[in-house]
Structure formats: C-alpha cells, structure tokens
mmCIF file of C-alpha atoms in Angstrom:
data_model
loop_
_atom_site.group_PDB
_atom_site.id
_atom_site.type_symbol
_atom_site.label_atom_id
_atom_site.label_comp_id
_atom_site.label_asym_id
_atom_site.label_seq_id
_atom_site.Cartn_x
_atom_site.Cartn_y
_atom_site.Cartn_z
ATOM 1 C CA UNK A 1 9.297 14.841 -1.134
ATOM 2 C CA UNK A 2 12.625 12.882 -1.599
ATOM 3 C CA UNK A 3 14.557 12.674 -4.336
ATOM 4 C CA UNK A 4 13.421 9.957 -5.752
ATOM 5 C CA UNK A 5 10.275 10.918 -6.076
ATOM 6 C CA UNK A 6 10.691 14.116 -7.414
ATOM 7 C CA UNK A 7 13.085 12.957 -10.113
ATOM 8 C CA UNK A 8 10.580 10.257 -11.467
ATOM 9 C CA UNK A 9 7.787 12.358 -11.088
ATOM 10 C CA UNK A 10 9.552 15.112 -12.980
ATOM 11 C CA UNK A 11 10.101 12.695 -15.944
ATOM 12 C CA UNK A 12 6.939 11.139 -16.008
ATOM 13 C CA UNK A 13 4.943 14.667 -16.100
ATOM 14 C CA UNK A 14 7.734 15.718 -18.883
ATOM 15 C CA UNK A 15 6.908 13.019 -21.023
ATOM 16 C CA UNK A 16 2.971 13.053 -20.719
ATOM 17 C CA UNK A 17 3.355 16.346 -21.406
ATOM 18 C CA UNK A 18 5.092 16.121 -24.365
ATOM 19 C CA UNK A 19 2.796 13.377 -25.464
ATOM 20 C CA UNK A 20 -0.016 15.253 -24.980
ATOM 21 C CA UNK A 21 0.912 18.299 -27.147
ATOM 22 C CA UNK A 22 2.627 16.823 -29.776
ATOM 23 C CA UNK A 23 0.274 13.596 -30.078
ATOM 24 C CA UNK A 24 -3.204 13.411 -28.573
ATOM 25 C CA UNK A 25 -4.018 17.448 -29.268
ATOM 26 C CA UNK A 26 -3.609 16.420 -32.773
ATOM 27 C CA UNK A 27 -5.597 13.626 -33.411
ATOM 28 C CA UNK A 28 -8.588 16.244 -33.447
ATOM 29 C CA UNK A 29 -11.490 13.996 -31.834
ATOM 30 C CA UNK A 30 -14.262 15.006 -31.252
ATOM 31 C CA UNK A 31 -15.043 17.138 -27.709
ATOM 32 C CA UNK A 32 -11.912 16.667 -25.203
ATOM 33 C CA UNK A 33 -8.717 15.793 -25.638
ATOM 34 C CA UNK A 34 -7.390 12.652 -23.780
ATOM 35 C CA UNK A 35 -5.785 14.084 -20.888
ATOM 36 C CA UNK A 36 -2.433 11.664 -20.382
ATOM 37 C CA UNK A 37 -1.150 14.537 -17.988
ATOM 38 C CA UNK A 38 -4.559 13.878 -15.253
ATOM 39 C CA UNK A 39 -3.691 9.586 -15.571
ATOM 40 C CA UNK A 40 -0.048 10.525 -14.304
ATOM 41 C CA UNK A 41 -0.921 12.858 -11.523
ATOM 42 C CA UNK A 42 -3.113 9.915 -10.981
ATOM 43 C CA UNK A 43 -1.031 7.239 -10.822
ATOM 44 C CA UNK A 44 1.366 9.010 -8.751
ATOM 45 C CA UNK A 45 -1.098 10.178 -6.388
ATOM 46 C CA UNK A 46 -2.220 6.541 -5.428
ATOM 47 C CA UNK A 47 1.288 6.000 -4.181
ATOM 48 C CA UNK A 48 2.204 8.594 -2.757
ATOM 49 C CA UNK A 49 -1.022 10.097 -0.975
ATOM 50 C CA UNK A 50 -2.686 13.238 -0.675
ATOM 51 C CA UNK A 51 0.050 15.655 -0.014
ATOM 52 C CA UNK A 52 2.218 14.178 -2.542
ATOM 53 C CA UNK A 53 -0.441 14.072 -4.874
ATOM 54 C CA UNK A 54 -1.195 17.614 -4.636
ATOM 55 C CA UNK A 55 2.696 18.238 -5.025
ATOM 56 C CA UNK A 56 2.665 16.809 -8.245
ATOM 57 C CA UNK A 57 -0.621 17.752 -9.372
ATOM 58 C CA UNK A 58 0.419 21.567 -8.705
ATOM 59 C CA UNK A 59 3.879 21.110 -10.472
ATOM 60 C CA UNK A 60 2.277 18.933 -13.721
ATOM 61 C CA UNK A 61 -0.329 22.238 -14.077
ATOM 62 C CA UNK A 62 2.117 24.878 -13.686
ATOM 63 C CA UNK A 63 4.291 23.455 -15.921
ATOM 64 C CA UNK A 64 1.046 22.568 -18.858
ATOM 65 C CA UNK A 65 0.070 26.186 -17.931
ATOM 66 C CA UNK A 66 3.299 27.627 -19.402
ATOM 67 C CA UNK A 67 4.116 24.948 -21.977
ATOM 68 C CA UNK A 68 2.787 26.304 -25.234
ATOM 69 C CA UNK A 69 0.072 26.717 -26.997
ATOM 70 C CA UNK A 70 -1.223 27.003 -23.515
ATOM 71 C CA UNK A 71 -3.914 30.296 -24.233
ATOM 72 C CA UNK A 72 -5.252 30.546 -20.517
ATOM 73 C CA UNK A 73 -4.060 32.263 -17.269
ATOM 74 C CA UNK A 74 -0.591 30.718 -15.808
ATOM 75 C CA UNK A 75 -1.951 29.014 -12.582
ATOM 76 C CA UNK A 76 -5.480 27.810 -13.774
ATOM 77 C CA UNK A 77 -4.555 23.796 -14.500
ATOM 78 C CA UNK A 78 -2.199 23.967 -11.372
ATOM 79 C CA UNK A 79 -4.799 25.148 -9.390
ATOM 80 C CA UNK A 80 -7.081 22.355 -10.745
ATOM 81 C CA UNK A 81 -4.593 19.493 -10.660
ATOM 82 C CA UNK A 82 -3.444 20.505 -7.331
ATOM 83 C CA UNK A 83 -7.148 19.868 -5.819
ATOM 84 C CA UNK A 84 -7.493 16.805 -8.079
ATOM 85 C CA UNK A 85 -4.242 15.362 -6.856
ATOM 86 C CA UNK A 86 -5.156 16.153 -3.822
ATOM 87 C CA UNK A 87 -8.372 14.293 -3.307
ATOM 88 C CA UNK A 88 -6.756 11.135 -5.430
ATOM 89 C CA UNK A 89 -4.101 10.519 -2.735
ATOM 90 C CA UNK A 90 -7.300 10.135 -0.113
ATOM 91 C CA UNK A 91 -7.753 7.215 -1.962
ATOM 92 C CA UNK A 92 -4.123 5.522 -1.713
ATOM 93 C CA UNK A 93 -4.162 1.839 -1.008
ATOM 94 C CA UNK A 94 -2.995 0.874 3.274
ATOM 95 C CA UNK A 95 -0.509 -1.589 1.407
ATOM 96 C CA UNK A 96 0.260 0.436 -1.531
ATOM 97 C CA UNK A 97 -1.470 -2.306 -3.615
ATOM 98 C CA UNK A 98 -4.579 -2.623 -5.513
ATOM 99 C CA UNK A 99 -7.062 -5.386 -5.104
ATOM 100 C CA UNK A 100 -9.066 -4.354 -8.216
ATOM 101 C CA UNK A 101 -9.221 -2.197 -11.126
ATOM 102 C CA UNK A 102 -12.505 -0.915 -10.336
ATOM 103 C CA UNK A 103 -11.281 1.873 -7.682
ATOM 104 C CA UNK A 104 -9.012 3.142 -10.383
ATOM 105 C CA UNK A 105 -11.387 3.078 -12.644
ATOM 106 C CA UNK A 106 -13.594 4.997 -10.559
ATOM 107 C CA UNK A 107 -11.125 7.728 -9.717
ATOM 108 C CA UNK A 108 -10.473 8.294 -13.174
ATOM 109 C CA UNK A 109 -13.959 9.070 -13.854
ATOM 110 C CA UNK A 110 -14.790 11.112 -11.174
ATOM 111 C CA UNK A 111 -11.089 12.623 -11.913
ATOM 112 C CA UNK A 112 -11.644 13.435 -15.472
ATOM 113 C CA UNK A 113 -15.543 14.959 -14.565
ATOM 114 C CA UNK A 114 -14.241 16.831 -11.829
ATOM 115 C CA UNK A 115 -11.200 18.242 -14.004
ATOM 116 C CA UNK A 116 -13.395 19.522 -16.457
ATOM 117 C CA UNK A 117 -16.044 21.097 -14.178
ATOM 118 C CA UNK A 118 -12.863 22.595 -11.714
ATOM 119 C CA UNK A 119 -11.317 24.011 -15.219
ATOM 120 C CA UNK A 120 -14.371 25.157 -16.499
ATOM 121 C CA UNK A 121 -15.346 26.770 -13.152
ATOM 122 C CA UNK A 122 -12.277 28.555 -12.769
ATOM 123 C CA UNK A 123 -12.444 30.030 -16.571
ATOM 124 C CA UNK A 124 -15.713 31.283 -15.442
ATOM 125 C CA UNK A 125 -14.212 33.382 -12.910
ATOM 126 C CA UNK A 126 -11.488 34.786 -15.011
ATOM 127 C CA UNK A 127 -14.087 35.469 -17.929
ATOM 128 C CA UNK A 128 -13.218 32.641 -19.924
ATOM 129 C CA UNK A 129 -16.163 31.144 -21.646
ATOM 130 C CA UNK A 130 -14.711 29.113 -24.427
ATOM 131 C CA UNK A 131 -17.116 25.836 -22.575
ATOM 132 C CA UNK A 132 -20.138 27.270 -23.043
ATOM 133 C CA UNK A 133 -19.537 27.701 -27.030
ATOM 134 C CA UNK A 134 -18.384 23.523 -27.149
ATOM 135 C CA UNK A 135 -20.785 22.283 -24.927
ATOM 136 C CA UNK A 136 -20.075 21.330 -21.464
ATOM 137 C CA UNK A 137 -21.913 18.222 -21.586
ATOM 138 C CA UNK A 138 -19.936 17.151 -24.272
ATOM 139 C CA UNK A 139 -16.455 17.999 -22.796
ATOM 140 C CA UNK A 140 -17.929 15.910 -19.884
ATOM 141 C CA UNK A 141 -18.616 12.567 -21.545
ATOM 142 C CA UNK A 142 -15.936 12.644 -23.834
ATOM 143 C CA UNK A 143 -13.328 13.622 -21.079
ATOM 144 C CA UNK A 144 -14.268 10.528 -19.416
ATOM 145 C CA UNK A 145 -14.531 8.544 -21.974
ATOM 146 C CA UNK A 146 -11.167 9.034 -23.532
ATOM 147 C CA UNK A 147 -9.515 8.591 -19.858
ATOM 148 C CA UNK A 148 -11.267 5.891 -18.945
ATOM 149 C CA UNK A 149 -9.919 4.253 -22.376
ATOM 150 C CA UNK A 150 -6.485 5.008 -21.660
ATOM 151 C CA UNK A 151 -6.078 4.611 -18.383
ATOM 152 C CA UNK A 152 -5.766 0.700 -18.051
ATOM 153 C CA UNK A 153 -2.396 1.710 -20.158
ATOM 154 C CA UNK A 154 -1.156 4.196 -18.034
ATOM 155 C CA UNK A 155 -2.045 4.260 -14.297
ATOM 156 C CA UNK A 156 -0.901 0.812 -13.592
ATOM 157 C CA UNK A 157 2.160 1.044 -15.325
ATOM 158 C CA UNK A 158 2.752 4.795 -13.397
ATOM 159 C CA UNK A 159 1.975 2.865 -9.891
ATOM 160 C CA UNK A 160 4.155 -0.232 -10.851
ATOM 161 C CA UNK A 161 7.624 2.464 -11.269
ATOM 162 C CA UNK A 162 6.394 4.625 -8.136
ATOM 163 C CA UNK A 163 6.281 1.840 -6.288
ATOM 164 C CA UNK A 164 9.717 0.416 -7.134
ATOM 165 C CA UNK A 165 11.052 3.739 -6.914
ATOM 166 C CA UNK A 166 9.853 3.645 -3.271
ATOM 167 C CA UNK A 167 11.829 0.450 -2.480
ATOM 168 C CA UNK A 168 14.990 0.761 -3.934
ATOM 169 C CA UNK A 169 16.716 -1.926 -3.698
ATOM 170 C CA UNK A 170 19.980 0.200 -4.108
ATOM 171 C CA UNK A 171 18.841 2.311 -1.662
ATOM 172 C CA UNK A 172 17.997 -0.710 1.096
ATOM 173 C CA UNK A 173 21.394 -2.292 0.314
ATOM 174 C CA UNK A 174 23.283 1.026 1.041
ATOM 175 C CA UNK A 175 21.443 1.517 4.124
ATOM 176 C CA UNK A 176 22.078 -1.511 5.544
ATOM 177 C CA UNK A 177 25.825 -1.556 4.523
ATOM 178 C CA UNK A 178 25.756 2.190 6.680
ATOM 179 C CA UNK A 179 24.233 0.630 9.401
ATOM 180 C CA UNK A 180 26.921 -2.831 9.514
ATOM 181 C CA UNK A 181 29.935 0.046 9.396
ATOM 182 C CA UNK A 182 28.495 1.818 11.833
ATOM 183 C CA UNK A 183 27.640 -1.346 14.201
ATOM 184 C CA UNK A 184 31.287 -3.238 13.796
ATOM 185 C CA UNK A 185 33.190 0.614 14.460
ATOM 186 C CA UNK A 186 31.202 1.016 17.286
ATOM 187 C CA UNK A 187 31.883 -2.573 18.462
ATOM 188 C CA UNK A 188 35.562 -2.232 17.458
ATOM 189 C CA UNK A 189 36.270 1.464 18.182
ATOM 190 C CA UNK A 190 34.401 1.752 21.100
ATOM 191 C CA UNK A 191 34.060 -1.579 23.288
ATOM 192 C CA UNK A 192 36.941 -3.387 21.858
ATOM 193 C CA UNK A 193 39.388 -0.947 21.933
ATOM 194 C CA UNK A 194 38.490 0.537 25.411
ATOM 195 C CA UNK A 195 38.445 -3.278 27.303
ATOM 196 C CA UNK A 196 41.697 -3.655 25.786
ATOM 197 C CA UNK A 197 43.261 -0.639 27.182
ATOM 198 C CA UNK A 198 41.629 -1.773 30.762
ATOM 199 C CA UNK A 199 43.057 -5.054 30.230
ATOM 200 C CA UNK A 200 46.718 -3.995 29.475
ATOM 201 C CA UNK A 201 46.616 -1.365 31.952
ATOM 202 C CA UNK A 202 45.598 -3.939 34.429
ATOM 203 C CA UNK A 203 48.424 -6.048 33.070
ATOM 204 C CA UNK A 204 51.214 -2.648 33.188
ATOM 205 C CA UNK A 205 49.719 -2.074 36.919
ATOM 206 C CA UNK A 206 50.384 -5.439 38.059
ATOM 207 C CA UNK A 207 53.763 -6.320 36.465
ATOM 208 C CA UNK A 208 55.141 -3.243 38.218
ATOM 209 C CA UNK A 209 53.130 -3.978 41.819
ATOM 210 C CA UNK A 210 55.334 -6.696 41.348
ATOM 211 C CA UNK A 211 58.853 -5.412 40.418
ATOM 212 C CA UNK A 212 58.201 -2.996 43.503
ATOM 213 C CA UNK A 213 57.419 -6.028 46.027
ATOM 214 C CA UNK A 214 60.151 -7.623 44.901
ATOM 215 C CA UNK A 215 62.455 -5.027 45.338
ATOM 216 C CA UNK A 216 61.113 -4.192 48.604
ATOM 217 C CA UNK A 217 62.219 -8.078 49.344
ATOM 218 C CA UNK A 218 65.598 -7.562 48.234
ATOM 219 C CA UNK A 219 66.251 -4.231 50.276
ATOM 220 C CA UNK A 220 64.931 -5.988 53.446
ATOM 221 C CA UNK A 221 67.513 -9.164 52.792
ATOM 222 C CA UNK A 222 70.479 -6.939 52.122
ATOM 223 C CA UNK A 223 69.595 -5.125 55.396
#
C-alpha cells in the first residue's frame, strides 16, 4: 500500500474506533452494537479493492482485538474483517465511482450478516458461546439494521477522502514538475551541450586547417 493510503486509513480506523468504544457501546440498544469500525473497512475497501481491503480489514481487527474492553482472543475480529474486507473490494467500482446507493447498501447488509455469523463462527471454535445466550437471530437483524442506518453517513463520506487521497493533486503537480526537470536537463545537458561541443570543435578544427594552409602558402612564396 502507499503512503497515502496507509496514513488515512490509519486515521480513519483510529477514529471509528474510538467512536465506537467510547460512544455507540454505550448507548446500550438493544442486540448489536452499531459497528462504525465494519462501514470504514467498507468504505475503504470500495476504493481500494480486494487486497487493500483485506489490508485494512486485518489491521482495523487487530487493532479492535487489543483495544480494551476487548474480552475475546487477539486475532478473532482481524481474522473476520480481513475476509470481510476482502470480499468488499470484489465489489469496487471500474471507475472508482458509484452509480447508486443500492450496491452499498447491499454490501453493508450482507457485510454486517456475514460479520456476525464469521464472529460468531469463529467464537464457536475457540469455545466462546456468549451468541447463543443473546440470540443469534437477534444480533443478526439488529446488526444490520443499525449499519444499514448509519451507513448513508459514513461510507460515502469514507469513499469521497479515499478517493481524493488517490489523486493528489500535490502529488500530480510534483510529478509533473520531476518529469519537466528531468526533460529540459536532458535536453540541455545532454543534446544541447554535446551539439555545441561538435559545433565548436568543428569551428577549432577548421580555423587551424586554415592557419596551417596558410602557412604552408607563405613557406612556398619565401622559397
């Protein structure tokens, strides 16, 4: 990933993060809580593809599985938001822009089910059965439901500064500026220079072709 993207993605998961805890855990509704860390693995997935989603996914888990009050196994959400990251970035726009807001929409559904199902699965393995005493069915709908309510104020707004982190305008100017350096040196330090030292040589080889004839003359009169 370039640097870019892993400094903005590193914020954004930061602050969801910290949003999350301090905020949504503590509004105590009922069943899930909103997840605001899923919407910006989300968002940042549907710019930058599958690999890069999974990049982020991986790091946004890892770093909600040792941000407290986490009580499960380190590596469980990574593993979860690394797959779910994953299979958003299949999803990523040809032009990087969005036609409609019903294939976000979707994604965040199927995002939010499939997060809950993946964590739940995984807690299975590991002997963690704290979703069968809640209710799995009502994790489910109530995952979705508070994601699909909060997404319309988040994923857009992730895409939107993913987007214009990806063409930086900074970035373009600087290149270019590299590349009209590089093109006037070349055409000064190489061509320019070079045809100039062939032309005064020419000139130094011909101006003394000439002193010689002449002095050749000379020698031949004075004989």
């Amino acid at each position: 990933m370039r640097v870019n993207r892993i400094l903005l993605s590193t914020s954004l998961v930061v602050v969801a993060l910290v949003i999350q805890v301090s905020v949504l855990a503590r509004l105590h509704l009922p069943g899930a809580v909103p997840d605001l860390l899923l919407l910006t693995v989300l968002g940042l997935a549907l710019v930058y593809g599958h690999v890069g989603g999974a990049l982020v996914g991986f790091g946004a888990g890892l770093l909600a599985d040792l941000a407290p009050p986490a009580d499960h196994a380190a590596g469980r959400y990574a593993l979860v938001l690394c797959v779910i990251g994953y299979l958003a970035g299949l999803f990523k726009p040809d032009n990087g822009k969005l036609k409609s807001a019903t294939g976000p929409m979707v994604v965040v559904v199927v995002a939010a089910v499939g997060t809950t199902l993946l964590y739940a699965g995984v807690g299975a393995l590991v002997g963690d059965t704290a979703a069968r005493h809640v209710g799995l069915g009502s994790l489910l709908f109530t995952a979705a439901l508070y994601d699909l309510l909060l997404a319309p104020f988040v994923v857009p707004g992730i895409m939107a500064l993913a987007r214009r982190a990806e063409n930086d305008p900074l970035a373009e100017s600087s290149t270019q500026a590299k590349k009209t350096d590089i093109s006037s040196g070349w055409l000064s330090g190489g061509t320019g220079l070079r045809i100039g030292g062939q032309r005064g040589g020419l000139k130094v080889r011909t101006v003394r072709a000439r002193t010689a004839r002449a002095g050749r003359i000379k020698g031949v009169k004075r004989l």
